Amino acid sequence: MPRLEIDINKIKHNAKILKELFAAKGISVTAVIKGVTGSSEIANAILECGITTIAVSLVQNIKKMKAFGVKANFLLTRLPTHSEVPDVVKYADISLNSEISTIKLLSEHAVKQGKRHKVVLMLELGDLREGILPEDLDAVIEQIIPLKGIELYGLGVNFACFGGIRPSEKSMTELSQTVDRIQGKYDIKLQMVSGGNSANYEWFLQQDKFGNINNLRIGEAILLGRETLSRNKIPHLYIDAFTLICEVIESKLKPSLPYGEICQNALGETPAFTDVGNINRVILGIGEQDVDTKAITPRINAKVIGASSDHLILHSKTHLEPGSEIKFDINYSALLRLSTSPYVKKVFI
Ligand SMILES: *Cc1c(COP(=O)(O)O)cnc(C)c1O
């Protein structure tokens, strides 16, 4: 079985460094661990660093962590579907929202459950995933204020997730000024002003004033030690907390160029190859079903040349024996799929 080795101390180290870095400027870190399906072990390690809010995208994973005994403030990053609203109220302390119909439903269920659910409204500032357009914000807030089951807890923005848009000084200033304006106009206090995610790292380094921004929701930087605009390593963080280990199931000297008539492969692509003569072709027992094979890099002198649903093909400089194990570095999209797959064993070290 392929396995994912998880060095929990490295993740904890990353969380601690980032927490201290941001805290020095009055910015709290919400640790986003949707990349590891809300692993309770990882959540607990992060909580030991003094981070108090854990975020995931699926309410099932909050339920799972609570059943495991994880004690945290839980934030749901993905907008709730209407059908999951009862569970969101039951398990999540805070959810990100942009639709008034959903927020009204959250309020109804919160009242039923004898709770006030905290809502962070998402504001659209250009990345064009979730968010209320700035011109519509006041109307939404006016409908939220009378809702008995809702505490309007904050305002948030998100960048570099869908559109790949950089969080700029201009957009951060707009967020901060919007908070001033809303707090003044409605005489309310927004507790959480959440400026973004791991993509905000560079912006953070370049500023010394952050206005009202007092929170970032950080996932990839904690787990993989990188900022996410250019995937540069963040100083003093580990980028190798996760290691994928797979086993060689075939290893032969074979041509580099497939022969016969070229049609589509298993994934519907028509691949092109260059002829570099005979090479060490190594097949490993993992494929597209369990990992994004374009998002892994072997730690030996070898290159991934392709994959099908359950086979990964390497071009290795040296001969490798069947049964031997190969280690890989992984990036975020590989981590997502590996974490989610029941066919990949998770081993905490
Ligand atoms: C995934 C997500 C995050 C975390 O993003 P990273 O790039 O992993 O830091 C933050 N906010 C929202 C809304 C998200 O969906």
PDB file of C-alpha atoms in Angstrom, residues 144-346:
ATOM      1  CA  ILE A 144     -28.723  40.077   8.899  1.00  0.00           C
ATOM      2  CA  ILE A 145     -28.856  42.498  11.831  1.00  0.00           C
ATOM      3  CA  PRO A 146     -32.450  41.588  12.876  1.00  0.00           C
ATOM      4  CA  LEU A 147     -31.825  37.800  12.643  1.00  0.00           C
ATOM      5  CA  LYS A 148     -32.141  36.266  16.108  1.00  0.00           C
ATOM      6  CA  GLY A 149     -29.916  33.243  15.456  1.00  0.00           C
ATOM      7  CA  ILE A 150     -26.982  35.055  13.851  1.00  0.00           C
ATOM      8  CA  GLU A 151     -24.063  36.981  15.230  1.00  0.00           C
ATOM      9  CA  LEU A 152     -22.481  39.022  12.446  1.00  0.00           C
ATOM     10  CA  TYR A 153     -18.973  38.076  13.478  1.00  0.00           C
ATOM     11  CA  GLY A 154     -16.821  39.480  10.749  1.00  0.00           C
ATOM     12  CA  LEU A 155     -15.910  40.318   7.209  1.00  0.00           C
ATOM     13  CA  GLY A 156     -13.509  38.357   5.038  1.00  0.00           C
ATOM     14  CA  VAL A 157     -11.927  38.248   1.616  1.00  0.00           C
ATOM     15  CA  ASN A 158     -10.247  35.516  -0.328  1.00  0.00           C
ATOM     16  CA  PHE A 159      -7.555  35.706  -2.999  1.00  0.00           C
ATOM     17  CA  ALA A 160      -5.500  33.493  -5.283  1.00  0.00           C
ATOM     18  CA  CYS A 161      -7.862  30.552  -4.895  1.00  0.00           C
ATOM     19  CA  PHE A 162      -9.733  30.645  -8.166  1.00  0.00           C
ATOM     20  CA  GLY A 163      -8.697  33.643 -10.240  1.00  0.00           C
ATOM     21  CA  GLY A 164      -5.087  33.580  -9.041  1.00  0.00           C
ATOM     22  CA  ILE A 165      -5.439  37.241  -8.062  1.00  0.00           C
ATOM     23  CA  ARG A 166      -2.795  38.688  -5.735  1.00  0.00           C
ATOM     24  CA  PRO A 167      -4.058  40.314  -2.541  1.00  0.00           C
ATOM     25  CA  SER A 168      -2.893  43.898  -3.053  1.00  0.00           C
ATOM     26  CA  GLU A 169      -2.388  46.821  -0.731  1.00  0.00           C
ATOM     27  CA  LYS A 170      -5.350  48.431  -2.492  1.00  0.00           C
ATOM     28  CA  SER A 171      -7.730  45.541  -1.863  1.00  0.00           C
ATOM     29  CA  MET A 172      -6.604  45.158   1.749  1.00  0.00           C
ATOM     30  CA  THR A 173      -7.143  48.885   2.310  1.00  0.00           C
ATOM     31  CA  GLU A 174     -10.582  48.564   0.750  1.00  0.00           C
ATOM     32  CA  LEU A 175     -11.438  45.745   3.172  1.00  0.00           C
ATOM     33  CA  SER A 176     -10.196  47.714   6.141  1.00  0.00           C
ATOM     34  CA  GLN A 177     -12.062  50.882   5.140  1.00  0.00           C
ATOM     35  CA  THR A 178     -15.230  48.901   4.496  1.00  0.00           C
ATOM     36  CA  VAL A 179     -15.020  47.628   8.080  1.00  0.00           C
ATOM     37  CA  ASP A 180     -14.702  51.210   9.404  1.00  0.00           C
ATOM     38  CA  ARG A 181     -17.652  52.312   7.316  1.00  0.00           C
ATOM     39  CA  ILE A 182     -19.905  49.367   8.294  1.00  0.00           C
ATOM     40  CA  GLN A 183     -19.038  49.627  11.995  1.00  0.00           C
ATOM     41  CA  GLY A 184     -19.819  53.341  11.958  1.00  0.00           C
ATOM     42  CA  LYS A 185     -22.984  53.120   9.899  1.00  0.00           C
ATOM     43  CA  TYR A 186     -24.599  50.242  11.848  1.00  0.00           C
ATOM     44  CA  ASP A 187     -22.933  50.816  15.221  1.00  0.00           C
ATOM     45  CA  ILE A 188     -21.625  47.252  15.372  1.00  0.00           C
ATOM     46  CA  LYS A 189     -18.214  45.699  16.051  1.00  0.00           C
ATOM     47  CA  LEU A 190     -16.894  43.137  13.595  1.00  0.00           C
ATOM     48  CA  GLN A 191     -14.716  40.768  15.640  1.00  0.00           C
ATOM     49  CA  MET A 192     -12.959  38.995  12.794  1.00  0.00           C
ATOM     50  CA  VAL A 193     -11.569  40.845   9.796  1.00  0.00           C
ATOM     51  CA  SER A 194     -10.009  38.098   7.757  1.00  0.00           C
ATOM     52  CA  GLY A 195      -7.685  39.305   5.018  1.00  0.00           C
ATOM     53  CA  GLY A 196      -7.089  36.053   3.174  1.00  0.00           C
ATOM     54  CA  ASN A 197      -4.951  32.933   3.128  1.00  0.00           C
ATOM     55  CA  SER A 198      -1.379  31.741   2.512  1.00  0.00           C
ATOM     56  CA  ALA A 199      -1.298  34.002  -0.554  1.00  0.00           C
ATOM     57  CA  ASN A 200      -1.232  37.002   1.811  1.00  0.00           C
ATOM     58  CA  TYR A 201       2.268  36.232   3.063  1.00  0.00           C
ATOM     59  CA  GLU A 202       4.097  38.658   0.744  1.00  0.00           C
ATOM     60  CA  TRP A 203       1.559  41.402   1.365  1.00  0.00           C
ATOM     61  CA  PHE A 204       2.061  40.869   5.085  1.00  0.00           C
ATOM     62  CA  LEU A 205       5.855  41.218   4.808  1.00  0.00           C
ATOM     63  CA  GLN A 206       5.549  44.410   2.773  1.00  0.00           C
ATOM     64  CA  GLN A 207       3.208  46.217   5.175  1.00  0.00           C
ATOM     65  CA  ASP A 208       3.631  47.671   8.565  1.00  0.00           C
ATOM     66  CA  LYS A 209       0.070  48.894   9.049  1.00  0.00           C
ATOM     67  CA  PHE A 210      -2.793  46.467   8.767  1.00  0.00           C
ATOM     68  CA  GLY A 211      -5.759  48.662   9.595  1.00  0.00           C
ATOM     69  CA  ASN A 212      -8.637  46.565  10.838  1.00  0.00           C
ATOM     70  CA  ILE A 213      -7.290  43.300   9.453  1.00  0.00           C
ATOM     71  CA  ASN A 214      -6.809  40.978  12.413  1.00  0.00           C
ATOM     72  CA  ASN A 215      -6.972  37.469  10.976  1.00  0.00           C
ATOM     73  CA  LEU A 216      -5.634  35.259   8.196  1.00  0.00           C
ATOM     74  CA  ARG A 217      -6.844  31.771   7.307  1.00  0.00           C
ATOM     75  CA  ILE A 218      -3.683  29.791   6.697  1.00  0.00           C
ATOM     76  CA  GLY A 219      -3.586  26.287   5.244  1.00  0.00           C
ATOM     77  CA  GLU A 220      -0.865  25.456   2.759  1.00  0.00           C
ATOM     78  CA  ALA A 221       1.818  27.528   4.487  1.00  0.00           C
ATOM     79  CA  ILE A 222       1.359  25.522   7.683  1.00  0.00           C
ATOM     80  CA  LEU A 223       1.185  22.151   5.982  1.00  0.00           C
ATOM     81  CA  LEU A 224       3.732  22.604   3.209  1.00  0.00           C
ATOM     82  CA  GLY A 225       5.782  25.636   4.262  1.00  0.00           C
ATOM     83  CA  ARG A 226       5.148  27.712   1.138  1.00  0.00           C
ATOM     84  CA  GLU A 227       3.396  30.927   0.235  1.00  0.00           C
ATOM     85  CA  THR A 228       0.991  30.369  -2.620  1.00  0.00           C
ATOM     86  CA  LEU A 229       1.507  33.178  -5.139  1.00  0.00           C
ATOM     87  CA  SER A 230       4.766  31.725  -6.457  1.00  0.00           C
ATOM     88  CA  ARG A 231       5.069  28.686  -4.159  1.00  0.00           C
ATOM     89  CA  ASN A 232       8.261  30.066  -2.618  1.00  0.00           C
ATOM     90  CA  LYS A 233       9.493  28.460   0.553  1.00  0.00           C
ATOM     91  CA  ILE A 234       8.819  30.569   3.637  1.00  0.00           C
ATOM     92  CA  PRO A 235      11.994  31.093   5.709  1.00  0.00           C
ATOM     93  CA  HIS A 236      12.365  28.810   8.746  1.00  0.00           C
ATOM     94  CA  LEU A 237       9.500  26.528   7.712  1.00  0.00           C
ATOM     95  CA  TYR A 238       9.639  22.859   6.697  1.00  0.00           C
ATOM     96  CA  ILE A 239       8.483  22.009   3.186  1.00  0.00           C
ATOM     97  CA  ASP A 240       8.831  18.263   3.731  1.00  0.00           C
ATOM     98  CA  ALA A 241       6.443  17.462   6.547  1.00  0.00           C
ATOM     99  CA  PHE A 242       4.785  14.987   4.179  1.00  0.00           C
ATOM    100  CA  THR A 243       6.508  12.134   2.371  1.00  0.00           C
ATOM    101  CA  LEU A 244       4.784   9.862  -0.114  1.00  0.00           C
ATOM    102  CA  ILE A 245       6.271   6.372  -0.259  1.00  0.00           C
ATOM    103  CA  CYS A 246       5.413   3.944  -3.062  1.00  0.00           C
ATOM    104  CA  GLU A 247       6.674   0.540  -4.063  1.00  0.00           C
ATOM    105  CA  VAL A 248       8.318  -0.526  -7.319  1.00  0.00           C
ATOM    106  CA  ILE A 249       6.219  -3.200  -9.057  1.00  0.00           C
ATOM    107  CA  GLU A 250       8.133  -3.395 -12.356  1.00  0.00           C
ATOM    108  CA  SER A 251      11.595  -2.243 -13.330  1.00  0.00           C
ATOM    109  CA  LYS A 252      13.001  -2.860 -16.814  1.00  0.00           C
ATOM    110  CA  LEU A 253      15.225  -1.381 -19.449  1.00  0.00           C
ATOM    111  CA  LYS A 254      12.731  -0.479 -22.199  1.00  0.00           C
ATOM    112  CA  PRO A 255      12.430   2.007 -25.066  1.00  0.00           C
ATOM    113  CA  SER A 256      11.522   5.593 -24.233  1.00  0.00           C
ATOM    114  CA  LEU A 257       9.166   5.772 -27.203  1.00  0.00           C
ATOM    115  CA  PRO A 258       5.951   3.692 -27.223  1.00  0.00           C
ATOM    116  CA  TYR A 259       5.629   1.753 -30.493  1.00  0.00           C
ATOM    117  CA  GLY A 260       2.583   0.929 -32.627  1.00  0.00           C
ATOM    118  CA  GLU A 261      -0.236   3.259 -33.702  1.00  0.00           C
ATOM    119  CA  ILE A 262      -0.772   6.229 -31.347  1.00  0.00           C
ATOM    120  CA  CYS A 263      -4.337   6.792 -30.022  1.00  0.00           C
ATOM    121  CA  GLN A 264      -5.711   7.983 -26.671  1.00  0.00           C
ATOM    122  CA  ASN A 265      -4.377   6.706 -23.338  1.00  0.00           C
ATOM    123  CA  ALA A 266      -6.326   5.743 -20.193  1.00  0.00           C
ATOM    124  CA  LEU A 267      -6.951   9.386 -19.283  1.00  0.00           C
ATOM    125  CA  GLY A 268      -8.208  10.422 -22.712  1.00  0.00           C
ATOM    126  CA  GLU A 269      -4.990  12.172 -23.678  1.00  0.00           C
ATOM    127  CA  THR A 270      -2.907  11.575 -26.775  1.00  0.00           C
ATOM    128  CA  PRO A 271       0.559  11.599 -25.264  1.00  0.00           C
ATOM    129  CA  ALA A 272       3.736  12.649 -27.035  1.00  0.00           C
ATOM    130  CA  PHE A 273       7.158  11.274 -26.109  1.00  0.00           C
ATOM    131  CA  THR A 274      10.716  11.951 -27.213  1.00  0.00           C
ATOM    132  CA  ASP A 275      12.981   9.118 -28.211  1.00  0.00           C
ATOM    133  CA  VAL A 276      16.053   9.025 -25.996  1.00  0.00           C
ATOM    134  CA  GLY A 277      16.781   5.331 -26.541  1.00  0.00           C
ATOM    135  CA  ASN A 278      16.404   2.645 -23.902  1.00  0.00           C
ATOM    136  CA  ILE A 279      15.749   3.853 -20.363  1.00  0.00           C
ATOM    137  CA  ASN A 280      15.147   2.416 -16.884  1.00  0.00           C
ATOM    138  CA  ARG A 281      11.361   2.364 -16.822  1.00  0.00           C
ATOM    139  CA  VAL A 282      10.082   1.884 -13.307  1.00  0.00           C
ATOM    140  CA  ILE A 283       6.425   1.288 -12.465  1.00  0.00           C
ATOM    141  CA  LEU A 284       5.134   2.145  -8.993  1.00  0.00           C
ATOM    142  CA  GLY A 285       1.908   0.984  -7.401  1.00  0.00           C
ATOM    143  CA  ILE A 286       0.016   4.272  -7.300  1.00  0.00           C
ATOM    144  CA  GLY A 287      -1.869   6.274  -9.925  1.00  0.00           C
ATOM    145  CA  GLU A 288      -4.271   9.087 -10.697  1.00  0.00           C
ATOM    146  CA  GLN A 289      -6.945   7.538  -8.485  1.00  0.00           C
ATOM    147  CA  ASP A 290      -4.945   8.267  -5.335  1.00  0.00           C
ATOM    148  CA  VAL A 291      -2.664  11.163  -6.191  1.00  0.00           C
ATOM    149  CA  ASP A 292      -2.224  14.040  -8.634  1.00  0.00           C
ATOM    150  CA  THR A 293       0.758  12.447 -10.335  1.00  0.00           C
ATOM    151  CA  LYS A 294       1.831  15.789 -11.819  1.00  0.00           C
ATOM    152  CA  ALA A 295       2.205  17.147  -8.299  1.00  0.00           C
ATOM    153  CA  ILE A 296       4.831  14.797  -6.890  1.00  0.00           C
ATOM    154  CA  THR A 297       8.619  14.794  -7.214  1.00  0.00           C
ATOM    155  CA  PRO A 298      10.803  11.776  -6.490  1.00  0.00           C
ATOM    156  CA  ARG A 299      13.597  12.332  -3.972  1.00  0.00           C
ATOM    157  CA  ILE A 300      15.885  10.145  -6.096  1.00  0.00           C
ATOM    158  CA  ASN A 301      17.436  10.837  -9.472  1.00  0.00           C
ATOM    159  CA  ALA A 302      14.312  10.023 -11.481  1.00  0.00           C
ATOM    160  CA  LYS A 303      11.494  11.780 -13.298  1.00  0.00           C
ATOM    161  CA  VAL A 304       7.765  11.062 -13.476  1.00  0.00           C
ATOM    162  CA  ILE A 305       7.009  10.423 -17.151  1.00  0.00           C
ATOM    163  CA  GLY A 306       3.344   9.547 -16.841  1.00  0.00           C
ATOM    164  CA  ALA A 307       0.607   7.674 -15.088  1.00  0.00           C
ATOM    165  CA  SER A 308      -2.659   5.846 -15.541  1.00  0.00           C
ATOM    166  CA  SER A 309      -5.356   5.271 -12.933  1.00  0.00           C
ATOM    167  CA  ASP A 310      -3.219   2.979 -10.768  1.00  0.00           C
ATOM    168  CA  HIS A 311       0.292   2.934 -12.274  1.00  0.00           C
ATOM    169  CA  LEU A 312       2.971   5.592 -12.069  1.00  0.00           C
ATOM    170  CA  ILE A 313       5.852   5.455 -14.562  1.00  0.00           C
ATOM    171  CA  LEU A 314       9.283   6.829 -13.710  1.00  0.00           C
ATOM    172  CA  HIS A 315      12.362   7.290 -15.815  1.00  0.00           C
ATOM    173  CA  SER A 316      15.126   6.456 -13.361  1.00  0.00           C
ATOM    174  CA  LYS A 317      18.833   7.134 -13.830  1.00  0.00           C
ATOM    175  CA  THR A 318      19.643   3.931 -11.973  1.00  0.00           C
ATOM    176  CA  HIS A 319      18.126   0.471 -11.892  1.00  0.00           C
ATOM    177  CA  LEU A 320      15.638  -0.056  -9.049  1.00  0.00           C
ATOM    178  CA  GLU A 321      14.538  -3.454  -7.749  1.00  0.00           C
ATOM    179  CA  PRO A 322      10.890  -4.502  -7.568  1.00  0.00           C
ATOM    180  CA  GLY A 323       9.840  -4.308  -3.937  1.00  0.00           C
ATOM    181  CA  SER A 324      12.013  -1.289  -3.210  1.00  0.00           C
ATOM    182  CA  GLU A 325      10.440   1.916  -1.919  1.00  0.00           C
ATOM    183  CA  ILE A 326      10.664   5.366  -3.507  1.00  0.00           C
ATOM    184  CA  LYS A 327      10.067   8.591  -1.592  1.00  0.00           C
ATOM    185  CA  PHE A 328       8.400  11.684  -3.050  1.00  0.00           C
ATOM    186  CA  ASP A 329       7.893  15.326  -2.147  1.00  0.00           C
ATOM    187  CA  ILE A 330       4.316  16.385  -2.716  1.00  0.00           C
ATOM    188  CA  ASN A 331       2.483  19.612  -3.420  1.00  0.00           C
ATOM    189  CA  TYR A 332      -0.965  20.689  -2.294  1.00  0.00           C
ATOM    190  CA  SER A 333      -3.081  19.027  -4.962  1.00  0.00           C
ATOM    191  CA  ALA A 334      -1.239  15.755  -4.349  1.00  0.00           C
ATOM    192  CA  LEU A 335      -1.766  16.154  -0.607  1.00  0.00           C
ATOM    193  CA  LEU A 336      -5.515  16.652  -1.079  1.00  0.00           C
ATOM    194  CA  ARG A 337      -6.005  13.466  -3.027  1.00  0.00           C
ATOM    195  CA  LEU A 338      -3.600  11.371  -0.929  1.00  0.00           C
ATOM    196  CA  SER A 339      -5.299  12.500   2.273  1.00  0.00           C
ATOM    197  CA  THR A 340      -8.739  11.706   0.918  1.00  0.00           C
ATOM    198  CA  SER A 341      -7.878   8.278  -0.475  1.00  0.00           C
ATOM    199  CA  PRO A 342      -8.662   5.266   1.709  1.00  0.00           C
ATOM    200  CA  TYR A 343      -6.056   3.345  -0.325  1.00  0.00           C
ATOM    201  CA  VAL A 344      -3.186   5.428   1.011  1.00  0.00           C
ATOM    202  CA  LYS A 345      -2.042   4.577   4.512  1.00  0.00           C
ATOM    203  CA  LYS A 346      -1.367   7.578   6.796  1.00  0.00           C
TER     204      LYS A 346
END
